């Protein structure tokens, strides 16, 4: 029997424990059919970890990711306007997970305002305003630092173009605000242009971020890969999730050269937490990305087929996508669909 895959699991908080429990059940069931086994190393992070260990990110969690090289993560709440800084940002920076990869694609059978969407957001994941480097200069005056480097911009552009070439994607739009932030976004664009010149087989274009939002809503089909800095990518991701049915659906991967953390685009959704209302699809599709990443293609495909069957039948869906079923019923439906697929 093949060695079990050791995976660091961060269930997160809010809806995190509900969606991650569903996803672990489905991955385990798929693995049982394909011969893949998993060893889940569970860790708390954020407020829950602080209560237990007086650390927002326990050292043992860092060590676990270092050893396992791969983690599946539920959402973690970040307090607004104060409190501790983002666990997500800390993990991404610590492991240099420089590429945030977010494919946005319709699920079969699920009616949305925009059928046939198939675009990818490639977001720089370590710097920009999103790093949260802020300080109060004097009372009433605060400075937030937007750091953009040639190294990180070139690295993310290389990632996007390389992905496009290897996966037959045709077009990359660099998203920017270099008309106003001439130096920082200007540098980002210069790096993108430099890399684009070495990939003549991939069409390269540039759109200003505010116009991009309008263009996306008017005609998202013009986009293939959106290559963005960190903050624009964060905002555009939520916008794009609405094309395919919302935040309950869109997966993501934080990729570095050594480690990878797979997590949904959505947050901890405190408004629906603990009510069996959360849609586990986004985290499940993140797990599918993870399974491909660790070479478990057959297991990944088994889950994808089961998931698509549930959406195609449209009988057991969660409320966010127009159904009336809960997280656990949806999970059962995917398990049954995998069995009969
Ligand atoms: P959110 O993504 O948690 O929720 C926005 C809306 O989408 C809510 O109405 C929510 O009910 C709905 N929603 C989200 N995921 C859903 C799912 N799986 N199924 C059904 N409905 C879903 O965004 P919000 O409210 O802005 O943030 C809440 C907290 O999450 C904040 O503390 C934020 O910092 C954190 N957050 C964490 C992330 C992470 O850990 N990667 C990512 C984004 C936000």
GROMACS .gro file of C-alpha atoms and ligand atoms in nm:
model
  385
    1UNK     CA    1   0.000   0.000   0.000
    2UNK     CA    2   0.128   0.346  -0.090
    3UNK     CA    3   0.244   0.573   0.193
    4UNK     CA    4  -0.026   0.799   0.342
    5UNK     CA    5  -0.015   1.163   0.235
    6UNK     CA    6   0.058   1.377   0.540
    7UNK     CA    7  -0.147   1.695   0.515
    8UNK     CA    8  -0.160   1.982   0.760
    9UNK     CA    9  -0.523   2.068   0.824
   10UNK     CA   10  -0.628   2.407   0.959
   11UNK     CA   11  -1.006   2.383   1.003
   12UNK     CA   12  -1.021   2.760   1.076
   13UNK     CA   13  -1.313   2.928   1.249
   14UNK     CA   14  -1.663   3.052   1.163
   15UNK     CA   15  -1.786   2.810   0.894
   16UNK     CA   16  -1.434   2.663   0.869
   17UNK     CA   17  -1.489   2.359   1.094
   18UNK     CA   18  -1.815   2.270   0.915
   19UNK     CA   19  -1.680   2.292   0.562
   20UNK     CA   20  -1.349   2.128   0.644
   21UNK     CA   21  -1.520   1.834   0.819
   22UNK     CA   22  -1.730   1.777   0.506
   23UNK     CA   23  -1.428   1.804   0.279
   24UNK     CA   24  -1.215   1.564   0.485
   25UNK     CA   25  -1.498   1.305   0.476
   26UNK     CA   26  -1.526   1.335   0.099
   27UNK     CA   27  -1.149   1.319   0.039
   28UNK     CA   28  -1.122   1.016   0.269
   29UNK     CA   29  -1.410   0.840   0.088
   30UNK     CA   30  -1.262   0.914  -0.254
   31UNK     CA   31  -0.923   0.791  -0.134
   32UNK     CA   32  -1.075   0.470   0.001
   33UNK     CA   33  -1.197   0.394  -0.351
   34UNK     CA   34  -0.875   0.485  -0.529
   35UNK     CA   35  -0.625   0.347  -0.278
   36UNK     CA   36  -0.503   0.685  -0.156
   37UNK     CA   37  -0.463   0.737   0.218
   38UNK     CA   38  -0.424   1.054   0.417
   39UNK     CA   39  -0.286   1.150   0.754
   40UNK     CA   40  -0.440   1.478   0.871
   41UNK     CA   41  -0.232   1.687   1.111
   42UNK     CA   42  -0.489   1.925   1.264
   43UNK     CA   43  -0.401   2.270   1.400
   44UNK     CA   44  -0.593   2.566   1.530
   45UNK     CA   45  -0.495   2.915   1.415
   46UNK     CA   46  -0.612   3.263   1.507
   47UNK     CA   47  -0.827   3.343   1.810
   48UNK     CA   48  -0.882   2.975   1.897
   49UNK     CA   49  -0.508   2.904   1.894
   50UNK     CA   50  -0.440   3.208   2.109
   51UNK     CA   51  -0.686   3.087   2.371
   52UNK     CA   52  -0.514   2.749   2.389
   53UNK     CA   53  -0.146   2.827   2.328
   54UNK     CA   54  -0.109   3.205   2.365
   55UNK     CA   55   0.010   3.214   2.003
   56UNK     CA   56  -0.202   3.305   1.702
   57UNK     CA   57  -0.002   3.066   1.487
   58UNK     CA   58   0.142   2.788   1.703
   59UNK     CA   59   0.506   2.703   1.630
   60UNK     CA   60   0.398   2.341   1.585
   61UNK     CA   61   0.176   2.453   1.294
   62UNK     CA   62   0.469   2.620   1.120
   63UNK     CA   63   0.676   2.305   1.171
   64UNK     CA   64   0.398   2.085   1.039
   65UNK     CA   65   0.370   2.283   0.714
   66UNK     CA   66   0.749   2.284   0.681
   67UNK     CA   67   0.751   1.905   0.709
   68UNK     CA   68   0.437   1.816   0.512
   69UNK     CA   69   0.484   2.086   0.245
   70UNK     CA   70   0.110   2.091   0.189
   71UNK     CA   71  -0.184   2.222   0.390
   72UNK     CA   72  -0.560   2.245   0.353
   73UNK     CA   73  -0.694   2.551   0.528
   74UNK     CA   74  -1.038   2.669   0.627
   75UNK     CA   75  -1.104   3.041   0.667
   76UNK     CA   76  -0.971   3.228   0.969
   77UNK     CA   77  -1.136   3.543   1.105
   78UNK     CA   78  -0.927   3.860   1.103
   79UNK     CA   79  -1.061   4.131   1.335
   80UNK     CA   80  -1.162   4.452   1.155
   81UNK     CA   81  -0.989   4.781   1.242
   82UNK     CA   82  -0.778   4.643   1.527
   83UNK     CA   83  -0.679   4.319   1.698
   84UNK     CA   84  -0.425   4.069   1.571
   85UNK     CA   85  -0.295   4.083   1.217
   86UNK     CA   86  -0.402   3.839   0.947
   87UNK     CA   87  -0.305   3.475   0.992
   88UNK     CA   88  -0.343   3.431   0.616
   89UNK     CA   89  -0.094   3.704   0.534
   90UNK     CA   90   0.150   3.567   0.796
   91UNK     CA   91   0.137   3.213   0.654
   92UNK     CA   92   0.172   3.333   0.295
   93UNK     CA   93   0.474   3.545   0.382
   94UNK     CA   94   0.641   3.289   0.608
   95UNK     CA   95   0.631   3.017   0.340
   96UNK     CA   96   0.683   3.258   0.048
   97UNK     CA   97   0.358   3.141  -0.110
   98UNK     CA   98   0.400   3.401  -0.379
   99UNK     CA   99   0.129   3.287  -0.620
  100UNK     CA  100  -0.238   3.294  -0.532
  101UNK     CA  101  -0.409   3.089  -0.802
  102UNK     CA  102  -0.788   3.114  -0.827
  103UNK     CA  103  -0.974   2.944  -1.111
  104UNK     CA  104  -1.329   3.069  -1.165
  105UNK     CA  105  -1.542   2.827  -1.363
  106UNK     CA  106  -1.912   2.742  -1.380
  107UNK     CA  107  -2.032   2.415  -1.238
  108UNK     CA  108  -2.252   2.216  -1.476
  109UNK     CA  109  -2.622   2.249  -1.407
  110UNK     CA  110  -2.594   2.555  -1.186
  111UNK     CA  111  -2.771   2.845  -1.355
  112UNK     CA  112  -2.594   3.180  -1.311
  113UNK     CA  113  -2.613   3.515  -1.485
  114UNK     CA  114  -2.295   3.434  -1.674
  115UNK     CA  115  -2.278   3.082  -1.819
  116UNK     CA  116  -1.953   2.948  -1.964
  117UNK     CA  117  -1.711   3.147  -1.748
  118UNK     CA  118  -1.359   3.008  -1.742
  119UNK     CA  119  -1.105   3.255  -1.611
  120UNK     CA  120  -0.815   3.248  -1.369
  121UNK     CA  121  -0.694   3.508  -1.125
  122UNK     CA  122  -0.320   3.498  -1.061
  123UNK     CA  123  -0.252   3.726  -0.768
  124UNK     CA  124   0.083   3.826  -0.621
  125UNK     CA  125   0.055   3.706  -0.263
  126UNK     CA  126   0.334   3.850  -0.050
  127UNK     CA  127   0.354   4.228  -0.080
  128UNK     CA  128   0.156   4.543  -0.177
  129UNK     CA  129  -0.081   4.727   0.061
  130UNK     CA  130  -0.217   4.385   0.159
  131UNK     CA  131   0.096   4.322   0.364
  132UNK     CA  132  -0.064   4.559   0.616
  133UNK     CA  133   0.252   4.761   0.688
  134UNK     CA  134   0.098   5.057   0.868
  135UNK     CA  135   0.184   5.300   1.141
  136UNK     CA  136   0.044   5.610   1.298
  137UNK     CA  137   0.277   5.900   1.225
  138UNK     CA  138   0.101   6.139   1.465
  139UNK     CA  139  -0.250   6.110   1.610
  140UNK     CA  140  -0.494   6.141   1.321
  141UNK     CA  141  -0.237   6.062   1.051
  142UNK     CA  142  -0.171   5.704   0.945
  143UNK     CA  143   0.061   5.570   0.678
  144UNK     CA  144   0.012   5.241   0.491
  145UNK     CA  145   0.309   5.126   0.290
  146UNK     CA  146   0.260   4.991  -0.059
  147UNK     CA  147   0.578   4.800  -0.134
  148UNK     CA  148   0.615   4.661  -0.485
  149UNK     CA  149   0.938   4.491  -0.585
  150UNK     CA  150   1.089   4.389  -0.915
  151UNK     CA  151   1.162   4.044  -0.771
  152UNK     CA  152   0.803   3.965  -0.663
  153UNK     CA  153   0.646   4.123  -0.972
  154UNK     CA  154   0.871   3.932  -1.211
  155UNK     CA  155   0.819   3.610  -1.017
  156UNK     CA  156   0.438   3.630  -1.035
  157UNK     CA  157   0.445   3.732  -1.402
  158UNK     CA  158   0.670   3.434  -1.479
  159UNK     CA  159   0.429   3.208  -1.292
  160UNK     CA  160   0.128   3.336  -1.489
  161UNK     CA  161   0.294   3.312  -1.832
  162UNK     CA  162   0.443   2.973  -1.758
  163UNK     CA  163   0.103   2.845  -1.644
  164UNK     CA  164  -0.061   2.991  -1.956
  165UNK     CA  165   0.188   2.825  -2.190
  166UNK     CA  166   0.171   2.485  -2.018
  167UNK     CA  167  -0.208   2.486  -1.999
  168UNK     CA  168  -0.301   2.629  -2.337
  169UNK     CA  169  -0.434   2.959  -2.200
  170UNK     CA  170  -0.419   3.229  -2.462
  171UNK     CA  171  -0.433   3.570  -2.302
  172UNK     CA  172  -0.305   3.752  -1.994
  173UNK     CA  173  -0.429   4.090  -1.876
  174UNK     CA  174  -0.208   4.271  -1.625
  175UNK     CA  175  -0.437   4.470  -1.393
  176UNK     CA  176  -0.296   4.796  -1.257
  177UNK     CA  177  -0.341   5.156  -1.156
  178UNK     CA  178  -0.016   5.284  -1.304
  179UNK     CA  179  -0.184   5.602  -1.427
  180UNK     CA  180  -0.190   5.715  -1.064
  181UNK     CA  181   0.065   5.494  -0.888
  182UNK     CA  182   0.322   5.553  -1.155
  183UNK     CA  183   0.617   5.416  -0.963
  184UNK     CA  184   0.478   5.111  -0.782
  185UNK     CA  185   0.225   4.988  -1.037
  186UNK     CA  186   0.456   5.122  -1.308
  187UNK     CA  187   0.724   4.883  -1.185
  188UNK     CA  188   0.474   4.596  -1.173
  189UNK     CA  189   0.379   4.665  -1.537
  190UNK     CA  190   0.740   4.694  -1.654
  191UNK     CA  191   0.810   4.352  -1.502
  192UNK     CA  192   0.498   4.204  -1.667
  193UNK     CA  193   0.599   4.351  -2.003
  194UNK     CA  194   0.949   4.212  -1.968
  195UNK     CA  195   0.820   3.863  -1.905
  196UNK     CA  196   0.548   3.894  -2.174
  197UNK     CA  197   0.818   3.967  -2.432
  198UNK     CA  198   0.963   3.620  -2.370
  199UNK     CA  199   0.625   3.450  -2.427
  200UNK     CA  200   0.522   3.555  -2.780
  201UNK     CA  201   0.270   3.268  -2.789
  202UNK     CA  202   0.060   3.430  -2.511
  203UNK     CA  203  -0.127   3.753  -2.590
  204UNK     CA  204  -0.055   4.027  -2.339
  205UNK     CA  205  -0.278   4.323  -2.254
  206UNK     CA  206  -0.313   4.577  -1.974
  207UNK     CA  207  -0.626   4.712  -1.808
  208UNK     CA  208  -0.663   4.974  -1.537
  209UNK     CA  209  -0.826   4.819  -1.232
  210UNK     CA  210  -1.137   5.042  -1.210
  211UNK     CA  211  -1.212   4.990  -1.578
  212UNK     CA  212  -1.148   4.618  -1.525
  213UNK     CA  213  -1.433   4.602  -1.273
  214UNK     CA  214  -1.672   4.754  -1.526
  215UNK     CA  215  -1.539   4.537  -1.810
  216UNK     CA  216  -1.576   4.226  -1.595
  217UNK     CA  217  -1.941   4.295  -1.524
  218UNK     CA  218  -2.017   4.394  -1.886
  219UNK     CA  219  -1.821   4.120  -2.060
  220UNK     CA  220  -1.614   3.881  -1.847
  221UNK     CA  221  -1.563   3.657  -2.151
  222UNK     CA  222  -1.289   3.887  -2.281
  223UNK     CA  223  -1.064   3.769  -1.996
  224UNK     CA  224  -0.861   3.452  -1.969
  225UNK     CA  225  -0.595   3.510  -1.701
  226UNK     CA  226  -0.600   3.821  -1.482
  227UNK     CA  227  -0.252   3.893  -1.347
  228UNK     CA  228  -0.270   4.125  -1.048
  229UNK     CA  229  -0.100   4.271  -0.749
  230UNK     CA  230  -0.218   4.152  -0.410
  231UNK     CA  231  -0.496   4.396  -0.314
  232UNK     CA  232  -0.655   4.428  -0.659
  233UNK     CA  233  -0.652   4.047  -0.681
  234UNK     CA  234  -0.826   4.018  -0.347
  235UNK     CA  235  -1.110   4.246  -0.456
  236UNK     CA  236  -1.144   4.113  -0.809
  237UNK     CA  237  -1.163   3.755  -0.678
  238UNK     CA  238  -1.483   3.820  -0.486
  239UNK     CA  239  -1.631   4.003  -0.784
  240UNK     CA  240  -1.547   3.713  -1.017
  241UNK     CA  241  -1.689   3.456  -0.774
  242UNK     CA  242  -2.031   3.612  -0.834
  243UNK     CA  243  -2.017   3.509  -1.204
  244UNK     CA  244  -2.031   3.142  -1.112
  245UNK     CA  245  -2.264   3.150  -0.812
  246UNK     CA  246  -2.074   3.325  -0.535
  247UNK     CA  247  -1.813   3.272  -0.268
  248UNK     CA  248  -1.939   2.929  -0.175
  249UNK     CA  249  -1.788   2.792  -0.495
  250UNK     CA  250  -1.450   2.938  -0.583
  251UNK     CA  251  -1.132   2.755  -0.478
  252UNK     CA  252  -0.779   2.877  -0.439
  253UNK     CA  253  -0.420   2.770  -0.399
  254UNK     CA  254  -0.134   2.960  -0.234
  255UNK     CA  255   0.175   2.829  -0.409
  256UNK     CA  256   0.543   2.868  -0.329
  257UNK     CA  257   0.852   2.683  -0.440
  258UNK     CA  258   0.861   2.463  -0.127
  259UNK     CA  259   0.509   2.453   0.019
  260UNK     CA  260   0.148   2.507  -0.080
  261UNK     CA  261  -0.164   2.595   0.117
  262UNK     CA  262  -0.502   2.529  -0.040
  263UNK     CA  263  -0.799   2.736   0.072
  264UNK     CA  264  -1.125   2.878  -0.061
  265UNK     CA  265  -1.157   3.241  -0.164
  266UNK     CA  266  -1.428   3.300   0.098
  267UNK     CA  267  -1.386   3.403   0.461
  268UNK     CA  268  -1.525   3.267   0.786
  269UNK     CA  269  -1.883   3.385   0.710
  270UNK     CA  270  -1.980   3.459   1.071
  271UNK     CA  271  -2.337   3.536   0.957
  272UNK     CA  272  -2.403   3.169   0.879
  273UNK     CA  273  -2.149   2.992   1.103
  274UNK     CA  274  -2.268   2.693   1.307
  275UNK     CA  275  -2.604   2.675   1.125
  276UNK     CA  276  -2.533   2.397   0.876
  277UNK     CA  277  -2.578   2.651   0.595
  278UNK     CA  278  -2.228   2.682   0.451
  279UNK     CA  279  -2.149   2.552   0.106
  280UNK     CA  280  -1.838   2.331   0.125
  281UNK     CA  281  -1.790   2.336  -0.255
  282UNK     CA  282  -1.520   2.607  -0.254
  283UNK     CA  283  -1.305   2.421  -0.003
  284UNK     CA  284  -1.379   2.091  -0.176
  285UNK     CA  285  -1.260   2.231  -0.508
  286UNK     CA  286  -0.953   2.363  -0.325
  287UNK     CA  287  -0.894   2.006  -0.204
  288UNK     CA  288  -0.926   1.890  -0.565
  289UNK     CA  289  -0.650   2.136  -0.661
  290UNK     CA  290  -0.447   1.999  -0.368
  291UNK     CA  291  -0.494   1.639  -0.481
  292UNK     CA  292  -0.369   1.726  -0.829
  293UNK     CA  293  -0.074   1.905  -0.667
  294UNK     CA  294   0.027   1.592  -0.470
  295UNK     CA  295  -0.020   1.364  -0.771
  296UNK     CA  296  -0.354   1.210  -0.666
  297UNK     CA  297  -0.519   1.272  -1.003
  298UNK     CA  298  -0.762   0.979  -0.988
  299UNK     CA  299  -0.882   1.076  -0.641
  300UNK     CA  300  -0.924   1.437  -0.753
  301UNK     CA  301  -1.122   1.333  -1.059
  302UNK     CA  302  -1.347   1.105  -0.856
  303UNK     CA  303  -1.443   1.398  -0.633
  304UNK     CA  304  -1.492   1.635  -0.927
  305UNK     CA  305  -1.720   1.387  -1.103
  306UNK     CA  306  -1.927   1.335  -0.786
  307UNK     CA  307  -1.950   1.708  -0.722
  308UNK     CA  308  -2.055   1.785  -1.079
  309UNK     CA  309  -2.317   1.509  -1.064
  310UNK     CA  310  -2.475   1.671  -0.756
  311UNK     CA  311  -2.487   2.009  -0.932
  312UNK     CA  312  -2.615   1.861  -1.256
  313UNK     CA  313  -2.899   1.687  -1.072
  314UNK     CA  314  -2.962   2.007  -0.874
  315UNK     CA  315  -3.165   1.831  -0.604
  316UNK     CA  316  -2.938   1.872  -0.301
  317UNK     CA  317  -2.788   2.219  -0.306
  318UNK     CA  318  -2.710   2.470  -0.033
  319UNK     CA  319  -2.903   2.792   0.014
  320UNK     CA  320  -2.639   3.027  -0.132
  321UNK     CA  321  -2.689   2.864  -0.474
  322UNK     CA  322  -3.066   2.846  -0.457
  323UNK     CA  323  -3.112   2.512  -0.279
  324UNK     CA  324  -3.261   2.430   0.058
  325UNK     CA  325  -3.017   2.168   0.188
  326UNK     CA  326  -2.756   2.202   0.459
  327UNK     CA  327  -2.380   2.145   0.460
  328UNK     CA  328  -2.416   1.789   0.590
  329UNK     CA  329  -2.689   1.687   0.342
  330UNK     CA  330  -2.479   1.828   0.059
  331UNK     CA  331  -2.179   1.631   0.183
  332UNK     CA  332  -2.387   1.310   0.190
  333UNK     CA  333  -2.508   1.380  -0.164
  334UNK     CA  334  -2.149   1.412  -0.292
  335UNK     CA  335  -2.054   1.088  -0.114
  336UNK     CA  336  -2.348   0.907  -0.274
  337UNK     CA  337  -2.276   1.060  -0.615
  338UNK     CA  338  -1.914   0.942  -0.600
  339UNK     CA  339  -2.031   0.589  -0.522
  340UNK     CA  340  -2.268   0.576  -0.816
  341UNK     CA  341  -2.054   0.765  -1.068
  342LIG     P1  342  -1.696   3.608   0.387
  342LIG     O1  343  -1.634   3.551   0.264
  342LIG     O2  344  -1.673   3.534   0.513
  342LIG     O3  345  -1.855   3.622   0.364
  342LIG     C1  346  -1.913   3.707   0.266
  342LIG     C2  347  -2.055   3.659   0.234
  342LIG     O4  348  -2.048   3.537   0.160
  342LIG     C3  349  -2.138   3.629   0.358
  342LIG     O5  350  -2.271   3.667   0.336
  342LIG     C4  351  -2.127   3.479   0.374
  342LIG     O6  352  -2.236   3.418   0.439
  342LIG     C5  353  -2.116   3.432   0.229
  342LIG     N1  354  -2.036   3.309   0.220
  342LIG     C6  355  -1.901   3.301   0.230
  342LIG     N2  356  -1.862   3.174   0.219
  342LIG     C7  357  -1.973   3.099   0.204
  342LIG     C8  358  -1.996   2.960   0.189
  342LIG     N3  359  -1.896   2.870   0.187
  342LIG     N4  360  -2.124   2.917   0.176
  342LIG     C9  361  -2.225   3.006   0.175
  342LIG     N5  362  -2.210   3.139   0.189
  342LIG    C10  363  -2.084   3.185   0.202
  342LIG     O7  364  -1.645   3.758   0.396
  342LIG     P2  365  -1.650   3.860   0.518
  342LIG     O8  366  -1.782   3.852   0.588
  342LIG     O9  367  -1.607   3.987   0.457
  342LIG    O10  368  -1.535   3.814   0.617
  342LIG    C11  369  -1.555   3.743   0.738
  342LIG    C12  370  -1.420   3.712   0.801
  342LIG    O11  371  -1.346   3.623   0.720
  342LIG    C13  372  -1.331   3.835   0.822
  342LIG    O12  373  -1.273   3.826   0.949
  342LIG    C14  374  -1.225   3.822   0.716
  342LIG    O13  375  -1.105   3.880   0.753
  342LIG    C15  376  -1.212   3.671   0.706
  342LIG     N6  377  -1.159   3.622   0.579
  342LIG    C16  378  -1.074   3.516   0.584
  342LIG    C17  379  -1.025   3.461   0.468
  342LIG    C18  380  -0.936   3.343   0.480
  342LIG    O14  381  -0.917   3.288   0.587
  342LIG     N7  382  -0.875   3.301   0.370
  342LIG    C19  383  -1.061   3.516   0.336
  342LIG    C20  384  -1.156   3.624   0.341
  342LIG    C21  385  -1.202   3.676   0.459
   0.00000   0.00000   0.00000
